[in-house]
mmCIF file of C-alpha atoms and ligand atoms in Angstrom:
data_model
loop_
_atom_site.group_PDB
_atom_site.id
_atom_site.type_symbol
_atom_site.label_atom_id
_atom_site.label_comp_id
_atom_site.label_asym_id
_atom_site.label_seq_id
_atom_site.Cartn_x
_atom_site.Cartn_y
_atom_site.Cartn_z
ATOM 1 C CA MET A 1 -22.561 -4.134 -71.318
ATOM 2 C CA MET A 2 -19.120 -4.599 -72.765
ATOM 3 C CA GLU A 3 -17.588 -7.981 -72.002
ATOM 4 C CA ASP A 4 -13.964 -6.965 -72.407
ATOM 5 C CA PHE A 5 -12.205 -4.820 -69.804
ATOM 6 C CA GLN A 6 -9.634 -3.348 -72.192
ATOM 7 C CA GLN A 7 -12.279 -2.521 -74.753
ATOM 8 C CA LEU A 8 -14.303 -0.772 -72.046
ATOM 9 C CA GLN A 9 -11.219 1.207 -70.989
ATOM 10 C CA GLN A 10 -10.543 2.286 -74.583
ATOM 11 C CA THR A 11 -14.161 3.384 -74.982
ATOM 12 C CA VAL A 12 -14.057 5.425 -71.765
ATOM 13 C CA GLU A 13 -10.731 6.976 -72.757
ATOM 14 C CA SER A 14 -12.293 8.521 -75.850
ATOM 15 C CA CYS A 15 -15.576 9.549 -74.163
ATOM 16 C CA THR A 16 -17.061 12.960 -74.976
ATOM 17 C CA ARG A 17 -20.482 12.462 -73.345
ATOM 18 C CA CYS A 18 -20.166 15.482 -71.049
ATOM 19 C CA ASP A 19 -18.257 18.770 -70.867
ATOM 20 C CA LEU A 20 -15.679 17.386 -68.428
ATOM 21 C CA CYS A 21 -13.883 15.927 -71.448
ATOM 22 C CA GLN A 22 -12.934 19.444 -72.549
ATOM 23 C CA GLY A 23 -10.563 20.266 -69.692
ATOM 24 C CA ARG A 24 -9.040 16.867 -69.073
ATOM 25 C CA HIS A 25 -5.428 15.795 -69.510
ATOM 26 C CA HIS A 26 -6.271 12.147 -68.893
ATOM 27 C CA VAL A 27 -9.343 10.037 -68.412
ATOM 28 C CA VAL A 28 -8.985 8.318 -65.045
ATOM 29 C CA PHE A 29 -10.491 4.905 -65.734
ATOM 30 C CA GLY A 30 -9.358 3.028 -62.619
ATOM 31 C CA THR A 31 -6.459 1.072 -61.208
ATOM 32 C CA GLY A 32 -5.697 -2.104 -59.327
ATOM 33 C CA ASN A 33 -6.497 -5.757 -59.778
ATOM 34 C CA PRO A 34 -9.518 -6.335 -62.071
ATOM 35 C CA GLN A 35 -9.885 -9.753 -60.384
ATOM 36 C CA ALA A 36 -10.128 -8.169 -56.927
ATOM 37 C CA LYS A 37 -13.032 -9.043 -54.639
ATOM 38 C CA VAL A 38 -13.101 -5.523 -53.202
ATOM 39 C CA MET A 39 -13.691 -2.257 -55.064
ATOM 40 C CA PHE A 40 -13.191 1.240 -53.685
ATOM 41 C CA ILE A 41 -15.168 3.954 -55.437
ATOM 42 C CA GLY A 42 -14.336 7.633 -55.006
ATOM 43 C CA GLU A 43 -15.818 10.792 -56.394
ATOM 44 C CA GLY A 44 -13.747 11.941 -59.331
ATOM 45 C CA PRO A 45 -10.177 12.790 -60.278
ATOM 46 C CA GLY A 46 -8.425 15.821 -58.803
ATOM 47 C CA GLU A 47 -5.504 17.698 -60.323
ATOM 48 C CA GLN A 48 -2.824 15.058 -59.682
ATOM 49 C CA GLU A 49 -5.081 12.252 -60.860
ATOM 50 C CA ASP A 50 -5.933 14.151 -64.059
ATOM 51 C CA LEU A 51 -2.239 14.711 -64.747
ATOM 52 C CA LYS A 52 -1.270 11.105 -64.048
ATOM 53 C CA GLY A 53 -4.351 9.242 -65.293
ATOM 54 C CA GLU A 54 -4.636 7.261 -62.051
ATOM 55 C CA PRO A 55 -7.147 7.584 -59.184
ATOM 56 C CA PHE A 56 -6.143 8.698 -55.683
ATOM 57 C CA VAL A 57 -2.507 9.649 -56.287
ATOM 58 C CA GLY A 58 -2.572 13.103 -54.633
ATOM 59 C CA ARG A 59 -2.396 13.820 -50.893
ATOM 60 C CA SER A 60 -5.690 12.145 -50.102
ATOM 61 C CA GLY A 61 -4.716 9.099 -52.126
ATOM 62 C CA GLN A 62 -1.458 8.784 -50.213
ATOM 63 C CA LEU A 63 -3.391 8.840 -46.957
ATOM 64 C CA MET A 64 -5.825 6.245 -48.298
ATOM 65 C CA ASP A 65 -2.981 3.916 -49.385
ATOM 66 C CA LYS A 66 -1.402 4.205 -45.935
ATOM 67 C CA MET A 67 -4.663 3.357 -44.183
ATOM 68 C CA LEU A 68 -5.337 0.449 -46.544
ATOM 69 C CA GLU A 69 -1.889 -0.989 -45.895
ATOM 70 C CA TYR A 70 -2.777 -1.368 -42.191
ATOM 71 C CA VAL A 71 -5.532 -3.810 -43.107
ATOM 72 C CA GLY A 72 -3.622 -5.741 -45.763
ATOM 73 C CA LEU A 73 -5.213 -4.060 -48.778
ATOM 74 C CA SER A 74 -3.369 -2.509 -51.696
ATOM 75 C CA ARG A 75 -4.065 -1.372 -55.246
ATOM 76 C CA LYS A 76 -0.982 -3.415 -56.223
ATOM 77 C CA THR A 77 -2.532 -6.713 -55.181
ATOM 78 C CA ASN A 78 -6.074 -7.158 -53.931
ATOM 79 C CA ILE A 79 -8.331 -4.163 -54.608
ATOM 80 C CA TYR A 80 -9.579 -2.188 -57.588
ATOM 81 C CA ILE A 81 -10.113 1.584 -57.319
ATOM 82 C CA ALA A 82 -12.367 3.678 -59.548
ATOM 83 C CA ASN A 83 -14.375 6.890 -59.366
ATOM 84 C CA MET A 84 -17.970 7.958 -59.991
ATOM 85 C CA VAL A 85 -16.795 10.242 -62.802
ATOM 86 C CA LYS A 86 -13.756 9.528 -64.919
ATOM 87 C CA CYS A 87 -12.747 13.108 -65.771
ATOM 88 C CA ARG A 88 -11.738 15.927 -63.450
ATOM 89 C CA PRO A 89 -14.437 18.421 -62.500
ATOM 90 C CA PRO A 90 -12.934 21.954 -62.762
ATOM 91 C CA GLN A 91 -11.612 23.462 -59.507
ATOM 92 C CA ASN A 92 -12.312 20.106 -57.846
ATOM 93 C CA ARG A 93 -16.021 20.928 -57.545
ATOM 94 C CA ASP A 94 -18.441 18.076 -56.890
ATOM 95 C CA PRO A 95 -19.509 16.317 -60.086
ATOM 96 C CA SER A 96 -23.035 17.372 -61.035
ATOM 97 C CA LYS A 97 -25.954 14.935 -61.008
ATOM 98 C CA ASP A 98 -25.956 15.029 -64.827
ATOM 99 C CA GLU A 99 -22.235 14.261 -65.029
ATOM 100 C CA VAL A 100 -22.657 11.331 -62.633
ATOM 101 C CA ALA A 101 -25.688 10.087 -64.600
ATOM 102 C CA LEU A 102 -23.783 10.240 -67.895
ATOM 103 C CA CYS A 103 -20.747 8.429 -66.464
ATOM 104 C CA ILE A 104 -22.301 5.826 -64.150
ATOM 105 C CA GLY A 105 -22.843 3.301 -66.947
ATOM 106 C CA TYR A 106 -19.062 2.940 -67.252
ATOM 107 C CA LEU A 107 -18.772 2.243 -63.528
ATOM 108 C CA ARG A 108 -21.628 -0.261 -63.713
ATOM 109 C CA ASN A 109 -19.808 -1.984 -66.565
ATOM 110 C CA GLN A 110 -16.614 -2.093 -64.463
ATOM 111 C CA VAL A 111 -18.566 -3.618 -61.559
ATOM 112 C CA TYR A 112 -20.211 -6.114 -63.941
ATOM 113 C CA LEU A 113 -16.800 -7.287 -65.191
ATOM 114 C CA ILE A 114 -14.954 -7.239 -61.857
ATOM 115 C CA ARG A 115 -17.872 -8.772 -59.869
ATOM 116 C CA PRO A 116 -16.619 -7.533 -56.488
ATOM 117 C CA LYS A 117 -18.057 -9.103 -53.336
ATOM 118 C CA VAL A 118 -17.653 -5.835 -51.435
ATOM 119 C CA ILE A 119 -17.846 -2.224 -52.639
ATOM 120 C CA VAL A 120 -16.577 0.596 -50.436
ATOM 121 C CA CYS A 121 -18.072 3.986 -51.268
ATOM 122 C CA VAL A 122 -15.430 6.562 -50.428
ATOM 123 C CA GLY A 123 -17.258 9.743 -49.429
ATOM 124 C CA ARG A 124 -20.694 11.254 -49.873
ATOM 125 C CA ILE A 125 -20.857 11.425 -53.666
ATOM 126 C CA ALA A 126 -20.283 7.676 -54.133
ATOM 127 C CA ALA A 127 -22.388 6.687 -51.112
ATOM 128 C CA THR A 128 -25.411 8.782 -52.136
ATOM 129 C CA ALA A 129 -25.200 7.517 -55.725
ATOM 130 C CA LEU A 130 -24.670 3.835 -54.884
ATOM 131 C CA ILE A 131 -26.184 3.166 -51.441
ATOM 132 C CA SER A 132 -28.978 5.666 -50.822
ATOM 133 C CA PRO A 133 -29.702 9.241 -51.961
ATOM 134 C CA THR A 134 -30.095 10.278 -48.309
ATOM 135 C CA TYR A 135 -26.898 8.553 -47.096
ATOM 136 C CA LYS A 136 -25.086 10.460 -44.335
ATOM 137 C CA VAL A 137 -21.437 9.395 -44.056
ATOM 138 C CA THR A 138 -21.018 10.728 -40.511
ATOM 139 C CA LYS A 139 -23.984 8.667 -39.262
ATOM 140 C CA GLU A 140 -23.965 5.575 -41.449
ATOM 141 C CA HIS A 141 -20.280 4.917 -42.176
ATOM 142 C CA GLY A 142 -18.945 1.425 -41.534
ATOM 143 C CA THR A 143 -22.228 -0.475 -41.873
ATOM 144 C CA PHE A 144 -22.727 -3.057 -44.598
ATOM 145 C CA VAL A 145 -25.831 -3.224 -46.749
ATOM 146 C CA GLU A 146 -26.456 -6.064 -49.167
ATOM 147 C CA ARG A 147 -27.561 -5.471 -52.772
ATOM 148 C CA ASN A 148 -27.950 -8.381 -55.162
ATOM 149 C CA GLY A 149 -25.266 -10.422 -53.461
ATOM 150 C CA THR A 150 -22.785 -7.554 -53.093
ATOM 151 C CA LEU A 151 -22.002 -5.859 -49.787
ATOM 152 C CA LEU A 152 -21.753 -2.073 -49.829
ATOM 153 C CA MET A 153 -20.221 0.136 -47.185
ATOM 154 C CA GLY A 154 -19.729 3.907 -47.016
ATOM 155 C CA THR A 155 -16.776 5.558 -45.343
ATOM 156 C CA PHE A 156 -15.101 8.940 -45.000
ATOM 157 C CA HIS A 157 -13.349 10.496 -47.980
ATOM 158 C CA PRO A 158 -9.606 10.904 -47.260
ATOM 159 C CA ALA A 159 -9.808 14.563 -48.331
ATOM 160 C CA ALA A 160 -12.355 15.062 -45.531
ATOM 161 C CA LEU A 161 -9.964 13.307 -43.129
ATOM 162 C CA LEU A 162 -7.185 15.710 -44.120
ATOM 163 C CA ARG A 163 -9.547 18.609 -43.318
ATOM 164 C CA ASN A 164 -10.826 16.998 -40.133
ATOM 165 C CA PRO A 165 -8.292 14.497 -38.699
ATOM 166 C CA ASP A 166 -10.626 13.847 -35.728
ATOM 167 C CA ASN A 167 -12.481 11.359 -37.928
ATOM 168 C CA LYS A 168 -9.367 9.338 -38.793
ATOM 169 C CA SER A 169 -9.885 6.785 -36.023
ATOM 170 C CA ALA A 170 -13.519 6.246 -37.057
ATOM 171 C CA ALA A 171 -12.353 5.768 -40.657
ATOM 172 C CA MET A 172 -9.751 3.217 -39.496
ATOM 173 C CA GLU A 173 -12.502 1.396 -37.562
ATOM 174 C CA ASP A 174 -14.435 1.119 -40.830
ATOM 175 C CA LEU A 175 -11.409 -0.465 -42.487
ATOM 176 C CA PHE A 176 -10.947 -2.896 -39.589
ATOM 177 C CA ARG A 177 -14.606 -3.880 -39.964
ATOM 178 C CA LEU A 178 -13.987 -4.366 -43.668
ATOM 179 C CA ARG A 179 -10.945 -6.535 -42.944
ATOM 180 C CA ASP A 180 -12.945 -8.637 -40.462
ATOM 181 C CA LYS A 181 -15.723 -9.117 -43.010
ATOM 182 C CA LEU A 182 -13.230 -10.162 -45.697
ATOM 183 C CA LEU A 183 -11.586 -12.635 -43.303
ATOM 184 C CA GLU A 184 -15.030 -13.994 -42.350
ATOM 185 C CA LEU A 185 -15.896 -14.486 -46.029
ATOM 186 C CA GLY A 186 -12.510 -16.052 -46.794
ATOM 187 C CA LEU A 187 -11.653 -13.207 -49.165
ATOM 188 C CA LEU A 188 -8.487 -12.165 -47.320
ATOM 189 C CA GLN A 189 -5.789 -14.360 -45.848
ATOM 190 C CA PRO A 190 -4.874 -13.749 -42.194
ATOM 191 C CA GLU A 191 -1.451 -12.117 -41.802
ATOM 192 C CA GLU A 192 1.462 -14.426 -41.115
ATOM 193 C CA PRO A 193 2.808 -13.760 -37.603
ATOM 194 C CA GLU A 194 6.200 -12.023 -37.772
ATOM 195 C CA HIS A 195 9.252 -14.067 -36.928
ATOM 196 C CA ASN A 196 11.946 -12.180 -35.094
ATOM 197 C CA CYS A 197 14.911 -14.428 -35.605
HETATM 198 N N1 LIG B 201 -10.665 12.071 -54.801
HETATM 199 C C1 LIG B 201 -11.453 11.124 -55.377
HETATM 200 O O1 LIG B 201 -12.601 10.969 -55.000
HETATM 201 N N2 LIG B 201 -10.924 10.385 -56.342
HETATM 202 C C2 LIG B 201 -9.681 10.510 -56.768
HETATM 203 O O2 LIG B 201 -9.275 9.768 -57.654
HETATM 204 C C3 LIG B 201 -8.879 11.491 -56.148
HETATM 205 C C4 LIG B 201 -9.382 12.259 -55.174
#
């Protein structure tokens, strides 16, 4: 494991372990607060993310940011966001098992350095890789499982919510459960009541 976050980022940015390096504009290492207690882990960069070098900046990312704001979470302050694979799979296909296997060491190194108390797996690819190979988001979303002192939860991918908005309220429920858990653990400060004077 690398002990230095910047050194890890530089290593990942020059990675050529799999063929995804050939079509990339940018490696999408991750974004947010490396001291955060909560990590969100998606699948892999899409077109906008590849162009910008930052995770979740396209339409689904905008939806995710909006939903996170409701529960007092933001990449600017108190969460860190990364993906299972750091380079864009062509035509936004799912990353293959081999691509995930070749890239997951970088994610494990990020988790080792950030030491989050809670990891949210955003969508099937992250949840099946990190929680259980048989994980079903529609059935198991919103429940916490504990692994070596870290809580893991799976939830809907925002791209799936854009395709099927019916699941948006269930996805918000997951985030409210996350907020409640963070408040319970003292990892999030309760919101100040608004003063209307
Ligand atoms: N979808 C993901 O899973 N990750 C991103 O960074 C963007 C879209």
